[in-house]
Short mmCIF file of C-alpha atoms in Angstrom, two decimals:
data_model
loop_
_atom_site.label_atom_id
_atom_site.label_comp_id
_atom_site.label_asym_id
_atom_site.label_seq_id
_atom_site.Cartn_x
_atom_site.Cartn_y
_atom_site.Cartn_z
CA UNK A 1 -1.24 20.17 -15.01
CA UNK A 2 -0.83 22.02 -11.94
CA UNK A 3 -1.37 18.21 -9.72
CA UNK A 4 1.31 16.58 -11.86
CA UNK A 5 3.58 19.76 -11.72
CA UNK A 6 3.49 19.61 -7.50
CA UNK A 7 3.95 15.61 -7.63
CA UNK A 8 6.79 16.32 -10.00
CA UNK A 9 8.67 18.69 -7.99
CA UNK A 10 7.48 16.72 -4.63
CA UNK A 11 9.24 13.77 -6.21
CA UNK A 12 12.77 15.54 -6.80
CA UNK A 13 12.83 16.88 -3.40
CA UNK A 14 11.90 13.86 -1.65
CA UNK A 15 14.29 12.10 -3.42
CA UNK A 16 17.03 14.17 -2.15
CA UNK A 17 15.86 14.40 1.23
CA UNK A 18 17.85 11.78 2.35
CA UNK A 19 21.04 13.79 1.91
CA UNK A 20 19.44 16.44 3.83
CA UNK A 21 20.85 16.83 7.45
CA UNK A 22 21.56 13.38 7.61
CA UNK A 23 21.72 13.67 11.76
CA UNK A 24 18.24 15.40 11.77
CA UNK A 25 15.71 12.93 10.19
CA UNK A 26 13.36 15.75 12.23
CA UNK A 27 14.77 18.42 10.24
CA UNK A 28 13.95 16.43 6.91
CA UNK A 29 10.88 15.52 7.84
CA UNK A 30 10.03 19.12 8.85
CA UNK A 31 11.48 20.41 5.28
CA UNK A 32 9.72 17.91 2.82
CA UNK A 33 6.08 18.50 4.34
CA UNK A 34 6.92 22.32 4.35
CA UNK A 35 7.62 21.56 0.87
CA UNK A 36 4.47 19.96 -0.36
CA UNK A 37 2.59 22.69 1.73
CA UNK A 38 4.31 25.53 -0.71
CA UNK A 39 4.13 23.78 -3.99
CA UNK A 40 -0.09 23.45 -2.71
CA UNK A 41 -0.21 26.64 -2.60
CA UNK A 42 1.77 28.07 -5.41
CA UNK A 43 1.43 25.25 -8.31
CA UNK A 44 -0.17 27.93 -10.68
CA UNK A 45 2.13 27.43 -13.67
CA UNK A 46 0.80 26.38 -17.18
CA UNK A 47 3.88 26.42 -19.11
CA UNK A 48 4.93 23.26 -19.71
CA UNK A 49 8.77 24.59 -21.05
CA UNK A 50 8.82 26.73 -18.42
CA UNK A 51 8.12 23.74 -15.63
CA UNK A 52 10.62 21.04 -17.70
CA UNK A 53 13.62 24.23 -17.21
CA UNK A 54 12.46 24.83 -13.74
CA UNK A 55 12.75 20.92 -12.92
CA UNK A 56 16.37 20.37 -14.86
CA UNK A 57 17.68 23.16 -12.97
CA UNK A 58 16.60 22.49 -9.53
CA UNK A 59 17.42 18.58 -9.89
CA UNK A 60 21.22 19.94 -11.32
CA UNK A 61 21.54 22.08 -8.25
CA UNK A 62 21.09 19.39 -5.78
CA UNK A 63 23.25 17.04 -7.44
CA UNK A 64 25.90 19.60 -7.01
CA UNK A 65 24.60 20.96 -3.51
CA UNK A 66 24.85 16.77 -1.71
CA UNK A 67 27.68 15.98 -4.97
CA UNK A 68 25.45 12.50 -5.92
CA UNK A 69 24.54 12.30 -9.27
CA UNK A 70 20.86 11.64 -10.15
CA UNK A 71 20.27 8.80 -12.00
CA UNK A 72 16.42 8.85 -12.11
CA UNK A 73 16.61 12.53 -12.14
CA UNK A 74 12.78 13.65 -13.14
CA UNK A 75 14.08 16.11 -16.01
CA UNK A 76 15.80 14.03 -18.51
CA UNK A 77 18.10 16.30 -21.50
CA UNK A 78 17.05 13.20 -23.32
CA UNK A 79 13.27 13.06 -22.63
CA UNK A 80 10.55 13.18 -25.75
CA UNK A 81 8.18 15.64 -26.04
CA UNK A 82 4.82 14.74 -25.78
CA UNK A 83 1.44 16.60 -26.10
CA UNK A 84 1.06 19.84 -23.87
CA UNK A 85 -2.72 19.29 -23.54
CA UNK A 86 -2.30 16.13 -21.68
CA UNK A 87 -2.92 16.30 -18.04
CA UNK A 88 -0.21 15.13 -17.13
CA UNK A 89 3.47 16.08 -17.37
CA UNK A 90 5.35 14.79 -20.37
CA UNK A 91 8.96 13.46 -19.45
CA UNK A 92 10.25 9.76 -19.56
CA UNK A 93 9.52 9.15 -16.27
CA UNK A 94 5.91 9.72 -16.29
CA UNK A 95 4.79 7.76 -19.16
CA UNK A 96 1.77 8.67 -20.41
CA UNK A 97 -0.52 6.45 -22.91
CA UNK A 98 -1.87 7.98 -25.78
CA UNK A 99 -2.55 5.73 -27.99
CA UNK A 100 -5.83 4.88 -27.19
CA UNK A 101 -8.65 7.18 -25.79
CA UNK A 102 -9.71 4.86 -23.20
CA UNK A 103 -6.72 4.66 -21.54
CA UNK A 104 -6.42 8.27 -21.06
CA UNK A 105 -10.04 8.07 -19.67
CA UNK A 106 -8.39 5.65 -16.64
CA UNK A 107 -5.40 7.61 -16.17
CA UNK A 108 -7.98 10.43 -15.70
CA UNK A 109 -9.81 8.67 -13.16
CA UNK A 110 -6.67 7.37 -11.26
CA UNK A 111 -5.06 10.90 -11.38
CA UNK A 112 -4.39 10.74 -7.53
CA UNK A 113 -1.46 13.21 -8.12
CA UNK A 114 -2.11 16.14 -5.32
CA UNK A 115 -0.67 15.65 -1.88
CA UNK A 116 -3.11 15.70 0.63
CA UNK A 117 -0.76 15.19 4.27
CA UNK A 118 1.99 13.48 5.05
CA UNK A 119 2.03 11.85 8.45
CA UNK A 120 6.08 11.54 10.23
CA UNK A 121 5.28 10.17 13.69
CA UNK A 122 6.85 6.45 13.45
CA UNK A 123 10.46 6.76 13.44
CA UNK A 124 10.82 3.15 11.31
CA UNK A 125 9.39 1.65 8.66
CA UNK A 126 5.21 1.37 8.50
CA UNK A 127 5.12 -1.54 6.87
CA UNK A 128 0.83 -1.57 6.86
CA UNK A 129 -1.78 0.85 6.15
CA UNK A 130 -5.37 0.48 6.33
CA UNK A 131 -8.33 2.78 6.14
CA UNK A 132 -11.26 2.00 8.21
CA UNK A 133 -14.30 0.13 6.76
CA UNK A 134 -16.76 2.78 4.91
CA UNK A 135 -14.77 5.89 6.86
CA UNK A 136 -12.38 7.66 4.98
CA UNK A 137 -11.19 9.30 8.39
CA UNK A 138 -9.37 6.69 10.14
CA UNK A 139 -5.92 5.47 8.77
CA UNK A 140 -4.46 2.94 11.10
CA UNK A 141 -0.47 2.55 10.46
CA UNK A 142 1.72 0.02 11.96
CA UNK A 143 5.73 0.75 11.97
CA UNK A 144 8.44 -1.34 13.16
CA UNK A 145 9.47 1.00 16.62
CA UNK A 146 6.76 -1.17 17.55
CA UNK A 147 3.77 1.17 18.38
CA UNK A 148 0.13 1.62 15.81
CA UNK A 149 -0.67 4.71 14.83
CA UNK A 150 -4.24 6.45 14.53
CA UNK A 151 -5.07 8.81 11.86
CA UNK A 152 -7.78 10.75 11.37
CA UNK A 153 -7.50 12.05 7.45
CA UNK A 154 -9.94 14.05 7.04
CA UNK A 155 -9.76 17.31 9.91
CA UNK A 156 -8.46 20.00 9.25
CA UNK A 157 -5.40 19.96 9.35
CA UNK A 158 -4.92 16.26 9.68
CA UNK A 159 -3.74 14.61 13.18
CA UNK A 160 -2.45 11.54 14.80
CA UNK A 161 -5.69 10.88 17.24
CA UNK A 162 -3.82 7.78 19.15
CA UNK A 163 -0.35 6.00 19.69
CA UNK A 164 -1.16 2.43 20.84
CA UNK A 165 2.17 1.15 22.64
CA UNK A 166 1.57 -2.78 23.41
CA UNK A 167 4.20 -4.44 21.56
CA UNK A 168 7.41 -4.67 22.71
CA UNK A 169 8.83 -5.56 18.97
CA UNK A 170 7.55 -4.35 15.59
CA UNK A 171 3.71 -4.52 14.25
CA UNK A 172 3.50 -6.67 11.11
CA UNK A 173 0.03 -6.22 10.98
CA UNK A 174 -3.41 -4.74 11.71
CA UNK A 175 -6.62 -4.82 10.91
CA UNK A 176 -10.20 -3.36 11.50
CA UNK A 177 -13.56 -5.03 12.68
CA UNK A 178 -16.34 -4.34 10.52
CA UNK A 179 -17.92 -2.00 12.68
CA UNK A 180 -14.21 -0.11 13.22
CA UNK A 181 -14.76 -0.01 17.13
CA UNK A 182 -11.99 -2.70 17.32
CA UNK A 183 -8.28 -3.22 16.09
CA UNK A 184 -5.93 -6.33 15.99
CA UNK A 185 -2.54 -6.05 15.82
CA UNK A 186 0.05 -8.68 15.36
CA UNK A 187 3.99 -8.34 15.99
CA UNK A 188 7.56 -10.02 16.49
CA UNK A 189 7.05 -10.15 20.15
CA UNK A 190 4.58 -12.84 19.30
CA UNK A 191 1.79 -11.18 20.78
CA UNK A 192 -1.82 -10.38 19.65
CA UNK A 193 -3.25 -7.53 20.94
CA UNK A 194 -6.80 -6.31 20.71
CA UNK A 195 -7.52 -2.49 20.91
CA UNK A 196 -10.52 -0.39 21.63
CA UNK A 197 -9.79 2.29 18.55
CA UNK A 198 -11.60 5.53 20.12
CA UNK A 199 -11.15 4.67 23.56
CA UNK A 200 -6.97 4.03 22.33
CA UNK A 201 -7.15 1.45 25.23
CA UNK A 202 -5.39 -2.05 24.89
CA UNK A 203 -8.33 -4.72 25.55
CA UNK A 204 -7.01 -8.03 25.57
CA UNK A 205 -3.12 -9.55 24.68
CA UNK A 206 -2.88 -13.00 23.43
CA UNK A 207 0.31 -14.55 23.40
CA UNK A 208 1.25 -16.95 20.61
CA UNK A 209 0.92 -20.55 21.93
CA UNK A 210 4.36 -21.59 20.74
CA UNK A 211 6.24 -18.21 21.87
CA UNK A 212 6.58 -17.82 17.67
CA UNK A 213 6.91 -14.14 16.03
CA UNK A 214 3.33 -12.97 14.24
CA UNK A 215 3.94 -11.71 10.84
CA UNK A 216 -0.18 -11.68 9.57
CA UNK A 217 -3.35 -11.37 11.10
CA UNK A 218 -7.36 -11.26 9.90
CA UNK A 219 -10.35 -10.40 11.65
CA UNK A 220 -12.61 -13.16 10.69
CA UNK A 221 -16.02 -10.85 8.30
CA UNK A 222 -18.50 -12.78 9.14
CA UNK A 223 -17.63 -13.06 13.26
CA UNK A 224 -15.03 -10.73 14.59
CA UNK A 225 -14.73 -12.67 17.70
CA UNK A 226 -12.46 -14.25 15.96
CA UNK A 227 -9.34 -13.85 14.31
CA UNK A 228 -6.84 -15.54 12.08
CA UNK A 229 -3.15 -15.18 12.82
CA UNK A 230 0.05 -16.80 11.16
CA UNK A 231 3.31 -17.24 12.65
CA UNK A 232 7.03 -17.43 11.93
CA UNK A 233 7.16 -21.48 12.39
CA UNK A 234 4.08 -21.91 9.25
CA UNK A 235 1.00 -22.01 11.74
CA UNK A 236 -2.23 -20.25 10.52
CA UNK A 237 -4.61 -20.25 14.35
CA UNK A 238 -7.91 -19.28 14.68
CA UNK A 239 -7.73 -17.23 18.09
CA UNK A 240 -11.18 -16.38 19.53
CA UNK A 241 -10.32 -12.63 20.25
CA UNK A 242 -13.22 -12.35 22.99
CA UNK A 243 -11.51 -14.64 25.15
CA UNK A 244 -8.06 -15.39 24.56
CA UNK A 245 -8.70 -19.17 23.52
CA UNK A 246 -7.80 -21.24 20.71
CA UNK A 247 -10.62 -23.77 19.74
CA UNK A 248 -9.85 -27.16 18.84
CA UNK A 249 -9.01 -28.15 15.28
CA UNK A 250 -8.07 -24.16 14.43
CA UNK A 251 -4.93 -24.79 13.53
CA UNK A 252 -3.11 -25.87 10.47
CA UNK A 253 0.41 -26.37 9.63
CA UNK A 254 1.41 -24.52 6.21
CA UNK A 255 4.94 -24.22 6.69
CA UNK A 256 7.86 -21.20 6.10
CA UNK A 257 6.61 -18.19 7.81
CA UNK A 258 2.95 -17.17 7.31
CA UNK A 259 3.39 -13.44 5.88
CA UNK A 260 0.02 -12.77 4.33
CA UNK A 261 -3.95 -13.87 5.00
CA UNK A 262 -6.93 -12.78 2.69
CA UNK A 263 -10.58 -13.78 3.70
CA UNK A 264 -13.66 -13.78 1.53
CA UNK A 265 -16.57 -11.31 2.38
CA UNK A 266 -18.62 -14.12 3.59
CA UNK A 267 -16.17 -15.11 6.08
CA UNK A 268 -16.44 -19.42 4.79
CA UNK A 269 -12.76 -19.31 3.13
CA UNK A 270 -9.78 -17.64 3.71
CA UNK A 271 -5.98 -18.07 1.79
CA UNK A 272 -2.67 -17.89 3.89
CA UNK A 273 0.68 -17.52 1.85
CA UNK A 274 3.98 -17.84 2.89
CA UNK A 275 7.75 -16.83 2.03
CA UNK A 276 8.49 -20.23 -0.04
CA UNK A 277 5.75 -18.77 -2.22
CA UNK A 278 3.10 -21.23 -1.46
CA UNK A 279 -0.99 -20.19 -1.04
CA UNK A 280 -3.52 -22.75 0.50
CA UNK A 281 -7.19 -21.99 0.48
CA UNK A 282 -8.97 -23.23 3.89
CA UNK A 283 -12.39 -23.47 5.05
CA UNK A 284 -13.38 -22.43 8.33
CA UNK A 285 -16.37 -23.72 10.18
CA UNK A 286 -18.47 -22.02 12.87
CA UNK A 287 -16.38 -23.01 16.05
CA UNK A 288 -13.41 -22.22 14.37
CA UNK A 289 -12.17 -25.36 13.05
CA UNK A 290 -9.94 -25.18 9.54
CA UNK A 291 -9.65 -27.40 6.64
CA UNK A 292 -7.46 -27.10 3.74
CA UNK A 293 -8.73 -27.02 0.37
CA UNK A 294 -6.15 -26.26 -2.41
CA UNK A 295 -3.09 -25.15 -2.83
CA UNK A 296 -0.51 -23.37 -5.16
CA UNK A 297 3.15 -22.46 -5.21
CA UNK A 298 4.96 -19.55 -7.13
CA UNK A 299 8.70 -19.18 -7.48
CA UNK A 300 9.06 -16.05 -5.32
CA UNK A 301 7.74 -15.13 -1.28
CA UNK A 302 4.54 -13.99 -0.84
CA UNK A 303 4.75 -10.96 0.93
CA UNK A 304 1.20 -9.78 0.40
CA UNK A 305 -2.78 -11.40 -0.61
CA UNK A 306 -5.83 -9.35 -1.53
CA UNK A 307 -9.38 -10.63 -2.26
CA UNK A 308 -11.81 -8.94 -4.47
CA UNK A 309 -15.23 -10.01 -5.02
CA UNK A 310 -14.63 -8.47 -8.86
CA UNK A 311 -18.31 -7.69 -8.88
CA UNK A 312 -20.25 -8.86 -11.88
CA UNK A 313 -17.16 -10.19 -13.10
CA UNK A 314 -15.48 -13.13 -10.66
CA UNK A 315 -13.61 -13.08 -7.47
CA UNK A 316 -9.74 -12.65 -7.47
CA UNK A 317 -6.86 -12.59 -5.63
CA UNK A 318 -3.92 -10.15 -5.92
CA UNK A 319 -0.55 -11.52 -5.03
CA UNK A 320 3.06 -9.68 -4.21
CA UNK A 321 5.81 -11.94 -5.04
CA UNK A 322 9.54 -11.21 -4.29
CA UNK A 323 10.42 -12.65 -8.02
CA UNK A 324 9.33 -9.10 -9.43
CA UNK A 325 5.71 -9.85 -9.48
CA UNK A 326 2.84 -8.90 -9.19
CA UNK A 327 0.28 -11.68 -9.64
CA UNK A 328 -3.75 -11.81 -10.53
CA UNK A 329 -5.44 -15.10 -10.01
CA UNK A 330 -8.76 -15.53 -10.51
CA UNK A 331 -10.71 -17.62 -8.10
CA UNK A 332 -11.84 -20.65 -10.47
CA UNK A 333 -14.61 -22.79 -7.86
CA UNK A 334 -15.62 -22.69 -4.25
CA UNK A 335 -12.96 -24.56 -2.81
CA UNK A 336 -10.45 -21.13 -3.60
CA UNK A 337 -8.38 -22.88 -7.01
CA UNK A 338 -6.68 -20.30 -8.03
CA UNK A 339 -6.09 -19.58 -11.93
CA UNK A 340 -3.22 -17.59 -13.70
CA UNK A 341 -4.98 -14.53 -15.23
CA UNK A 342 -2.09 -11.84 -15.55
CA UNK A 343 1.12 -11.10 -14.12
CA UNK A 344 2.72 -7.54 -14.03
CA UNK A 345 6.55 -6.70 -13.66
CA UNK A 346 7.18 -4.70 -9.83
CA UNK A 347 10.55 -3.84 -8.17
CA UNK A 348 10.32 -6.26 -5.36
CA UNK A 349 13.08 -8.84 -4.48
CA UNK A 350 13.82 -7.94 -0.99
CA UNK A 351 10.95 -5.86 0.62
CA UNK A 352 7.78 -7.10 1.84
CA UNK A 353 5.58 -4.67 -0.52
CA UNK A 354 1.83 -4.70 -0.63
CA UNK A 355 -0.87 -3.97 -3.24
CA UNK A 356 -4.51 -3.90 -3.21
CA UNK A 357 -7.79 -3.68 -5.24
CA UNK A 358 -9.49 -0.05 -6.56
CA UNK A 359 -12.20 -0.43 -3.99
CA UNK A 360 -15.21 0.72 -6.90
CA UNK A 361 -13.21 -0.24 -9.94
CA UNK A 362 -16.82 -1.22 -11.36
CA UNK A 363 -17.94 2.37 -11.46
CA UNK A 364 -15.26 3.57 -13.62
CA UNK A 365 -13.91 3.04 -16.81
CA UNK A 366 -11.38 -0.04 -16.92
CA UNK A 367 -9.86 -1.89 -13.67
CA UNK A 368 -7.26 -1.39 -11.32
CA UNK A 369 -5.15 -2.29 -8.98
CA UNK A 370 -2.38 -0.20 -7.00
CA UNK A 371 0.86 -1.56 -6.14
CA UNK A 372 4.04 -0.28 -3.67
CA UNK A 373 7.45 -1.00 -5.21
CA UNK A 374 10.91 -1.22 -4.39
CA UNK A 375 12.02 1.60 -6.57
CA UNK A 376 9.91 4.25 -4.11
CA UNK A 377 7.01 4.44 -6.54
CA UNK A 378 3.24 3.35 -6.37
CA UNK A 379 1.78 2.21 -9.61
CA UNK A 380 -1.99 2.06 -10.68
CA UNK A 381 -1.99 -0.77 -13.16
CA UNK A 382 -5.03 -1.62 -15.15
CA UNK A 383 -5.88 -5.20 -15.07
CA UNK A 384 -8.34 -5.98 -18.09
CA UNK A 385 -6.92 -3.64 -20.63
CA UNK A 386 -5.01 -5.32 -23.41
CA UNK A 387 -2.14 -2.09 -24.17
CA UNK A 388 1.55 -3.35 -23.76
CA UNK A 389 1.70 -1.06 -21.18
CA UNK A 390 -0.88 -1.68 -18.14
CA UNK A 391 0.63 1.16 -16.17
CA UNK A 392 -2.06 4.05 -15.95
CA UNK A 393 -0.28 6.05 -12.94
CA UNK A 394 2.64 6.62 -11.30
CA UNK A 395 3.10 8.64 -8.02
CA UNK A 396 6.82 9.71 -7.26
CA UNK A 397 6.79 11.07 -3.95
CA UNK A 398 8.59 8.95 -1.44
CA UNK A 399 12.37 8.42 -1.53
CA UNK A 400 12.57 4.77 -0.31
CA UNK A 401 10.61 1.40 -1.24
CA UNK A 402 7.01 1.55 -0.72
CA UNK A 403 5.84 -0.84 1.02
CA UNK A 404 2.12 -0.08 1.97
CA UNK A 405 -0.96 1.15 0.32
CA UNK A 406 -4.57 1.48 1.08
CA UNK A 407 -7.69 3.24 -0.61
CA UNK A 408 -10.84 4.90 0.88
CA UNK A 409 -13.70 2.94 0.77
CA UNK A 410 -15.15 5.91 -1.65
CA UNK A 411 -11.61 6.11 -3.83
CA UNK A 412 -10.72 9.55 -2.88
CA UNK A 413 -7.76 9.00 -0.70
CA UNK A 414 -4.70 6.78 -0.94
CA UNK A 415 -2.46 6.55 1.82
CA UNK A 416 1.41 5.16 1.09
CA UNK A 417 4.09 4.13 3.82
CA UNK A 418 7.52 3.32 2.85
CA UNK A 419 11.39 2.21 5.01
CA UNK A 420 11.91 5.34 6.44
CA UNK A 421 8.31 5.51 8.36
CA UNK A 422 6.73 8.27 6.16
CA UNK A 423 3.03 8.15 5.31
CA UNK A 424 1.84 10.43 2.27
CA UNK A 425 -2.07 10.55 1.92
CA UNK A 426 -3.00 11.05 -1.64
CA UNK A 427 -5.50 13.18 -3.29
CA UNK A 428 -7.76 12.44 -6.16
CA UNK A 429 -6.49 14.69 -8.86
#
C-alpha cells in the first residue's frame, strides 16, 4: 500500500509540475525529484480513508494554487470503493481486477510502483531507452537536443556516467552490441555514429549515402559489425559498422520513412516498418545482402517493432500503431508472416510511443507486455489472459506522453522517458 500510495501522490504532483515556475524547467525538475525522495522516505501510512482525504485535498489545492481544473484528478468525489486489503490503491483511476485470483497474482508480479531515480539531464524529449544486454546498470537514453546519455542505475545514488555529443540534430535511436562495449546511434543529421560506451569516445561516423535523416537503427545479433539503419526516403542499409562501407545488394527500398527495425535472436531475419503502416520481413545473408520476404500493412504508422522469441510458446512481434493500437502478431513460418493475435486500445495518434516484451514473462504467472502512451501513463497489459480488461498496471508518474520504455534483463527495473526529457527508473514493488 505504501508503493501505490507514493506513485499516487508522485502522479498528482507531476502532473502539476508543468504549472510550476514555468521559466525554470530547472526549478521543476529540482522540486518533483525532491518530491519522490520525501514521499520514499515517509510513505508509512496504512489508512486507506486517510490517504483518499489526503489526495482530494492536495489535488483541490493545486487546482486553486495554478487556477486549472483537474480533469484526471487522482481523487475522484465519485470514485467506488473497493477492497482495503488490496495492494493497491482503490480509486477509478487505478483499476484494479478482482474478479479473478490470477489476475491479482500478475498485477502482483508487475507491481513496479516505487520510484527508484529520475534522471533530468536532456533538456528535450528522450524519445529511446534501452538497458544494456544482461546489466541492469547501464541505461542508454537518446533525446532530441541531440546528445546520448549514459546511465548507470544501479550506484548509489544513481549518475549520468557519459554525455556523447556527435550529432548535430536529434538521436532517434540507439542500440547496444551484445557484449555492451559498443553503441550505435542514429539521428536527423543523417549520421551514424559508433561509440566506445566506457571509454564515452566517438569511434567511427557514417554518413547516410543519400544525405537522408535516420529515424531507426539495429545492431545486427549474430555479427555486430554490422548494422541495419532506415532512413527518411524508405531505405533499410546494411552498413558494415567496422568500416564505414555499405556492401552490395544491402539495400532495399520499403518506402515512407523507416521508423522502426526488430531482428530475430539468430540474426537470419529482421522486420522494418514504416509511417504508412506497412512491415516487411527480410532475410539477410552473410555479406550483408537483403531479401524481402513478406509483407503487411495496418491502417495507422508504425512508430515502434519488438521481437520476442515467446519461449515455449512461438515468436511474436509487438507493434505501436498511431490508430490507437497496440498490436500482437504472432510470427506464423520462417519467412516472418505475421498473424493477427490481439490488439489492445493505447493513446497514440500523434507521438512516436514505444512498447516492449516482459523480458522473463515465462517465469511468472501470465504474460506481458508494457506500453508508453499518449495520455502520460505506462501500462502493463497481459497478453494471454482472456478478462475484458488486459490492463494489470498502471504507473502515473510523468506529466506528458510517454514515449519510451525498457526493462532489465532480470525484470527489476523499468526505465520511462517522455516530451519533456524526463527519465523515471522504476522499482519492482
Amino acid at each position: 500500500m505504501a508503493a501505490a500510495f507514493q506513485q499516487q501522490i508522485f502522479a498528482l504532483d507531476a502532473r502539476f509540475n508543468a504549472y510550476r515556475a514555468p521559466n525554470n524547467p530547472s526549478f521543476k525538475t529540482l522540486y518533483i525529484r525532491r518530491r519522490s525522495q520525501l514521499l520514499r522516505e515517509n510513505s508509512k501510512f496504512k489508512d486507506i480513508d486517510t490517504i483518499k482525504k489526503y489526495l482530494h485535498v492536495r489535488s483541490q489545492l493545486l487546482q486553486r494554487r495554478y487556477g486549472v481544473q483537474d480533469n484526471i484528478s487522482l481523487c475522484s468525489s465519485s470514485s467506488r470503493a473497493r477492497s482495503t486489503s488490496k495492494a493497491s490503491l482503490a480509486t477509478d483511476d487505478f483499476p484494479v481486477n478482482t474478479k479473478k485470483k490470477n489476475d491479482m497474482t500478475i498485477s502482483e508480479n508487475y507491481a513496479f510502483t516505487g520510484v527508484h531515480h529520475i534522471f533530468d539531464q536532456h533538456v528535450e524529449q528522450v524519445s529511446v531507452v534501452k538497458f544494456a544486454n544482461n546489466d541492469k546498470s547501464k541505461l542508454a537514453c537518446a533525446s532530441h537536443d541531440g546528445s546520448i546519455s549514459v546511465c548507470d542505475v544501479t550506484a548509489t545514488p544513481p549518475a549520468v556516467t557519459a554525455v556523447l555529443r556527435g550529432h548535430t540534430k536529434p538521436v532517434t535511436d540507439v542500440d547496444w552490441s551484445a557484449m555492451n562495449e559498443l553503441l550505435v546511434s542514429c539521428g536527423l543529421d543523417g549520421a551514424l555514429c559508433l561509440w566506445a560506451a566506457p571509454a564515452a569516445r566517438r569511434l567511427r561516423r557514417v554518413p547516410d549515402p543519400r544525405g537522408r535523416a535516420l529515424h531507426a537503427i539495429a545492431f545486427q545479433p549474430s555479427n555486430n559489425n554490422m548494422v541495419i539503419a532506415g532512413n527518411d526516403r524508405g531505405m533499410v542499409q546494411v552498413v558494415n559498422i567496422s568500416t564505414g562501407i555499405y556492401p552490395r545488394g544491402g539495400s532495399s527500398v520499403l518506402g515512407g520513412i523507416v521508423t522502426s527495425i526488430a531482428c530475430e535472436s539468430s540474426g537470419r531475419m529482421f522486420w522494418a516498418a514504416n509511417d504508412k503502416g506497412l512491415i516487411v520481413s527480410y532475410v539477410v545473408s552473410g555479406a550483408g545482402a537483403l531479401s524481402k520476404l513478406r509483407r503487411l500493412a495496418l491502417r495507422g504508422a508504425v512508430s515502434c517493432i519488438s521481437w520476442s522469441p515467446w519461449l515455449a510458446r512461438h515468436p511474436a512481434l509487438l507493434v505501436n500503431a498511431n490508430d490507437n493500437s497496440l498490436y500482437l502478431f504472432r510470427i506464423a513460418d520462417r519467412d516472418g508472416s505475421l498473424v493477427l493475435k490481439k490488439r489492445f486500445d493505447i493513446h497514440h495518434s500523434s507521438h512516436s510511443i514505444r512498447s516492449t516484451f516482459c523480458p522473463i514473462m515465462s517465469f511468472r504467472r501470465g504474460v506481458c507486455v508494457v506500453s508508453g502512451s499518449e495520455d502520460s501513463c505506462v501500462y502493463f497489459l497481459d497478453i494471454e489472459g482472456h478478462a475484458e480488461q488486459p490492463v494489470v498496471n498502471k504507473l502515473q508518474g510523468h506529466a506528458a506522453p510517454v514515449l519510451g520504455v525498457s526493462f532489465s534483463y532480470d525484470e527489476s527495473l523499468l526505465a520511462t522517458s517522455d516530451v519533456t526529457g524526463l527519465v523515471i527508473i522504476w522499482r519492482r514493488g
